[in-house]
Tab-separated table of C-alpha atoms in Angstrom:
chain	number	residue	atom	x	y	z
A	1	UNK	CA	-10.553	9.757	-46.462
A	2	UNK	CA	-7.293	8.389	-46.617
A	3	UNK	CA	-5.451	8.646	-49.737
A	4	UNK	CA	-2.258	5.947	-49.897
A	5	UNK	CA	-1.576	6.597	-53.908
A	6	UNK	CA	1.646	7.954	-52.589
A	7	UNK	CA	3.358	5.842	-51.081
A	8	UNK	CA	5.742	8.213	-48.976
A	9	UNK	CA	2.834	10.042	-47.734
A	10	UNK	CA	-0.575	9.382	-46.627
A	11	UNK	CA	-2.942	12.259	-47.055
A	12	UNK	CA	-6.373	13.338	-45.737
A	13	UNK	CA	-8.934	15.080	-47.647
A	14	UNK	CA	-12.363	15.675	-46.560
A	15	UNK	CA	-15.236	15.623	-48.758
A	16	UNK	CA	-18.393	17.658	-48.275
A	17	UNK	CA	-19.955	14.526	-46.233
A	18	UNK	CA	-17.609	13.612	-43.907
A	19	UNK	CA	-16.175	17.270	-42.653
A	20	UNK	CA	-18.102	17.842	-39.900
A	21	UNK	CA	-17.513	14.289	-38.746
A	22	UNK	CA	-14.061	15.301	-39.502
A	23	UNK	CA	-13.782	18.560	-37.354
A	24	UNK	CA	-15.587	16.323	-34.178
A	25	UNK	CA	-12.537	14.011	-34.410
A	26	UNK	CA	-10.467	16.806	-34.721
A	27	UNK	CA	-11.822	19.376	-32.022
A	28	UNK	CA	-11.979	15.656	-29.382
A	29	UNK	CA	-8.059	15.332	-30.737
A	30	UNK	CA	-7.203	18.387	-29.461
A	31	UNK	CA	-9.285	18.598	-26.055
A	32	UNK	CA	-7.467	15.210	-25.524
A	33	UNK	CA	-3.926	16.530	-26.059
A	34	UNK	CA	-4.945	19.417	-23.779
A	35	UNK	CA	-5.985	17.467	-20.918
A	36	UNK	CA	-3.296	15.047	-21.160
A	37	UNK	CA	-0.451	18.119	-21.168
A	38	UNK	CA	-2.917	19.444	-17.934
A	39	UNK	CA	-2.361	16.234	-16.421
A	40	UNK	CA	1.532	16.264	-16.523
A	41	UNK	CA	1.556	19.818	-15.798
A	42	UNK	CA	-0.218	19.362	-12.647
A	43	UNK	CA	1.850	16.336	-11.873
A	44	UNK	CA	5.420	18.316	-12.423
A	45	UNK	CA	3.911	21.731	-10.936
A	46	UNK	CA	5.731	21.180	-7.690
A	47	UNK	CA	8.997	20.762	-9.755
A	48	UNK	CA	11.686	23.545	-9.287
A	49	UNK	CA	14.598	24.065	-11.167
A	50	UNK	CA	15.779	27.321	-9.197
A	51	UNK	CA	16.898	27.329	-5.612
A	52	UNK	CA	17.748	31.350	-5.804
A	53	UNK	CA	16.007	32.739	-2.979
A	54	UNK	CA	15.045	36.346	-2.997
A	55	UNK	CA	16.172	38.417	0.294
A	56	UNK	CA	13.181	37.523	3.324
A	57	UNK	CA	10.824	40.611	3.114
A	58	UNK	CA	9.547	42.585	6.158
A	59	UNK	CA	6.277	40.730	6.154
A	60	UNK	CA	8.310	37.292	5.806
A	61	UNK	CA	10.308	38.362	8.778
A	62	UNK	CA	7.475	39.541	11.088
A	63	UNK	CA	5.391	36.490	10.097
A	64	UNK	CA	8.001	33.733	11.380
A	65	UNK	CA	8.303	36.253	14.506
A	66	UNK	CA	4.647	35.883	15.312
A	67	UNK	CA	4.813	31.786	14.539
A	68	UNK	CA	7.695	31.622	16.869
A	69	UNK	CA	5.722	33.646	19.657
A	70	UNK	CA	2.667	31.355	19.312
A	71	UNK	CA	4.452	28.372	19.312
A	72	UNK	CA	6.744	29.334	22.447
A	73	UNK	CA	2.873	30.335	23.938
A	74	UNK	CA	1.372	26.975	23.088
A	75	UNK	CA	4.537	25.097	24.488
A	76	UNK	CA	4.226	26.991	27.923
A	77	UNK	CA	0.655	26.536	28.519
A	78	UNK	CA	0.272	23.320	26.397
A	79	UNK	CA	2.858	21.242	28.823
A	80	UNK	CA	0.649	22.482	31.855
A	81	UNK	CA	-2.064	21.122	30.552
A	82	UNK	CA	-0.460	17.584	29.794
A	83	UNK	CA	1.203	17.767	33.032
A	84	UNK	CA	-2.199	17.856	34.563
A	85	UNK	CA	-4.043	14.630	34.650
A	86	UNK	CA	-7.146	15.780	35.925
A	87	UNK	CA	-7.919	18.407	33.182
A	88	UNK	CA	-7.066	15.510	30.958
A	89	UNK	CA	-9.510	13.481	31.808
A	90	UNK	CA	-12.641	16.157	32.232
A	91	UNK	CA	-11.744	17.177	29.123
A	92	UNK	CA	-11.882	13.399	27.667
A	93	UNK	CA	-14.689	12.026	29.911
A	94	UNK	CA	-17.463	12.231	27.436
A	95	UNK	CA	-19.413	8.765	27.828
A	96	UNK	CA	-18.730	6.749	24.643
A	97	UNK	CA	-22.300	5.729	22.623
A	98	UNK	CA	-23.339	2.337	22.968
A	99	UNK	CA	-21.616	-0.424	20.144
A	100	UNK	CA	-23.926	-0.157	17.288
A	101	UNK	CA	-22.642	-3.709	15.793
A	102	UNK	CA	-22.893	-5.548	19.474
A	103	UNK	CA	-21.305	-8.731	19.138
A	104	UNK	CA	-19.028	-8.176	16.271
A	105	UNK	CA	-15.676	-7.960	16.526
A	106	UNK	CA	-13.954	-4.662	14.606
A	107	UNK	CA	-12.869	-6.865	11.738
A	108	UNK	CA	-15.786	-8.824	11.710
A	109	UNK	CA	-17.678	-5.646	11.668
A	110	UNK	CA	-15.209	-4.125	8.528
A	111	UNK	CA	-15.495	-7.597	6.550
A	112	UNK	CA	-19.389	-7.876	6.727
A	113	UNK	CA	-19.797	-4.375	4.845
A	114	UNK	CA	-22.456	-3.333	7.581
A	115	UNK	CA	-20.181	-0.388	8.747
A	116	UNK	CA	-18.351	2.517	6.559
A	117	UNK	CA	-14.880	1.217	7.579
A	118	UNK	CA	-11.814	3.149	6.548
A	119	UNK	CA	-9.867	0.950	3.738
A	120	UNK	CA	-6.651	0.073	5.309
A	121	UNK	CA	-2.869	0.272	4.036
A	122	UNK	CA	-4.279	3.587	2.180
A	123	UNK	CA	-1.329	5.030	-0.383
A	124	UNK	CA	-0.327	8.462	0.839
A	125	UNK	CA	1.621	10.276	-1.456
A	126	UNK	CA	5.560	11.063	-0.671
A	127	UNK	CA	7.403	13.904	-0.239
A	128	UNK	CA	11.074	13.975	-0.614
A	129	UNK	CA	13.458	16.786	0.971
A	130	UNK	CA	16.787	17.481	-0.809
A	131	UNK	CA	20.031	19.424	-0.153
A	132	UNK	CA	21.769	19.252	-3.668
A	133	UNK	CA	24.722	20.489	-2.469
A	134	UNK	CA	25.037	17.615	-0.140
A	135	UNK	CA	24.107	14.983	-2.783
A	136	UNK	CA	21.215	14.046	0.084
A	137	UNK	CA	17.505	13.370	0.002
A	138	UNK	CA	14.897	12.191	2.389
A	139	UNK	CA	11.514	10.534	2.096
A	140	UNK	CA	9.218	12.459	4.661
A	141	UNK	CA	6.972	10.482	6.279
A	142	UNK	CA	4.039	12.413	8.597
A	143	UNK	CA	4.334	12.333	12.409
A	144	UNK	CA	8.273	10.952	11.538
A	145	UNK	CA	10.161	14.110	12.592
A	146	UNK	CA	8.655	15.609	9.396
A	147	UNK	CA	8.641	19.134	10.215
A	148	UNK	CA	12.634	18.659	11.664
A	149	UNK	CA	13.913	16.773	8.907
A	150	UNK	CA	12.490	19.396	6.293
A	151	UNK	CA	14.212	21.819	8.513
A	152	UNK	CA	17.222	20.254	8.520
A	153	UNK	CA	17.319	19.941	5.393
A	154	UNK	CA	16.512	23.610	4.377
A	155	UNK	CA	19.305	24.384	6.764
A	156	UNK	CA	21.862	22.350	4.678
A	157	UNK	CA	21.016	24.294	1.513
A	158	UNK	CA	20.768	28.014	3.197
A	159	UNK	CA	22.666	27.437	6.206
A	160	UNK	CA	24.311	31.298	6.453
A	161	UNK	CA	20.675	32.708	6.406
A	162	UNK	CA	19.312	30.284	8.279
A	163	UNK	CA	21.930	31.387	11.500
A	164	UNK	CA	21.360	34.848	10.262
A	165	UNK	CA	17.521	34.892	10.548
A	166	UNK	CA	17.933	33.271	14.099
A	167	UNK	CA	15.487	30.339	12.686
A	168	UNK	CA	15.356	27.237	14.917
A	169	UNK	CA	15.147	23.773	13.096
A	170	UNK	CA	12.404	22.631	15.677
A	171	UNK	CA	10.127	25.460	14.442
A	172	UNK	CA	10.125	25.732	10.799
A	173	UNK	CA	6.489	25.156	10.350
A	174	UNK	CA	5.376	24.718	6.434
A	175	UNK	CA	3.985	28.345	6.560
A	176	UNK	CA	6.866	30.047	7.278
A	177	UNK	CA	9.499	27.572	5.678
A	178	UNK	CA	12.376	29.327	4.630
A	179	UNK	CA	12.986	27.417	1.611
A	180	UNK	CA	9.400	27.955	0.679
A	181	UNK	CA	9.388	24.404	-0.324
A	182	UNK	CA	11.743	24.618	-3.353
A	183	UNK	CA	13.866	21.518	-2.544
A	184	UNK	CA	10.749	19.255	-2.070
A	185	UNK	CA	9.402	17.012	-4.510
A	186	UNK	CA	6.288	14.375	-4.984
A	187	UNK	CA	8.666	11.464	-6.122
A	188	UNK	CA	12.199	10.648	-6.790
A	189	UNK	CA	11.792	10.986	-10.708
A	190	UNK	CA	10.276	14.073	-9.731
A	191	UNK	CA	13.564	15.292	-7.966
A	192	UNK	CA	15.701	13.942	-10.857
A	193	UNK	CA	14.048	16.070	-13.586
A	194	UNK	CA	13.814	19.189	-11.640
A	195	UNK	CA	17.554	18.659	-10.264
A	196	UNK	CA	18.694	17.207	-13.994
A	197	UNK	CA	19.975	14.488	-11.830
A	198	UNK	CA	20.599	11.538	-14.050
A	199	UNK	CA	20.123	7.657	-13.291
A	200	UNK	CA	23.816	7.003	-12.807
A	201	UNK	CA	24.272	10.064	-10.839
A	202	UNK	CA	21.929	8.798	-8.223
A	203	UNK	CA	24.771	6.286	-7.208
A	204	UNK	CA	26.435	9.519	-5.455
A	205	UNK	CA	23.651	10.593	-3.305
A	206	UNK	CA	22.419	9.239	0.219
A	207	UNK	CA	18.826	8.295	0.353
A	208	UNK	CA	17.332	8.682	4.347
A	209	UNK	CA	13.973	7.690	5.433
A	210	UNK	CA	13.299	7.997	9.388
A	211	UNK	CA	10.494	5.677	10.721
A	212	UNK	CA	9.008	5.800	14.124
A	213	UNK	CA	7.552	3.156	16.578
A	214	UNK	CA	4.026	2.660	15.337
A	215	UNK	CA	2.142	3.234	18.565
A	216	UNK	CA	4.467	5.955	19.567
A	217	UNK	CA	3.484	7.797	16.379
A	218	UNK	CA	-0.209	7.033	16.612
A	219	UNK	CA	0.013	8.209	20.615
A	220	UNK	CA	1.863	11.291	18.986
A	221	UNK	CA	-0.719	12.420	16.148
A	222	UNK	CA	-3.569	11.513	19.146
A	223	UNK	CA	-2.322	13.912	21.296
A	224	UNK	CA	-1.689	16.550	18.974
A	225	UNK	CA	-4.986	16.462	17.046
A	226	UNK	CA	-7.536	15.055	19.763
A	227	UNK	CA	-6.217	16.492	23.300
């Protein structure tokens, strides 16, 4: 029970009858606090406050070199395949199955609830890349120069190391990225917390985003993943 006899301080006392109930309530309260803390910790997990980089290890150098060689091989042989329309037709000539919902348009098929259609306007989690030394940030959109933009912003904060390591802006894939994702954030607020930027300081920053013509973006993704 709660004793309000003291006007400045309310104390909680437990009788023998309600000790078990109080312990249960306290346990649930602590669990709730722990879960809340955990959820905030996961949200801020990607926030990086330190841009200090260790020198590249021999393993990292070898991994990047192997990735570059593999990319070169893929480009060399891949372009041959993309230039050969006969091979493309052969690899994509499977007979399509008949329409399951004959007589219905795509919109009618989805609106009727008879088909498991992907929900439109899916919310995609943003990715912010930053170059604090230049007061610049960019919101990354997949298949819209995302790999190149990440590499450009990495170059902006590690220019000398980038050049000395013989890196290429066009080939900095996520698994070998020189900046190791340390200049990347999940939101502008996370960027502000990680870089200790006040709201009024954002006026000195340049915000950028690269978009792509939708059909061109679709074809790029289709060729990259499906052909």
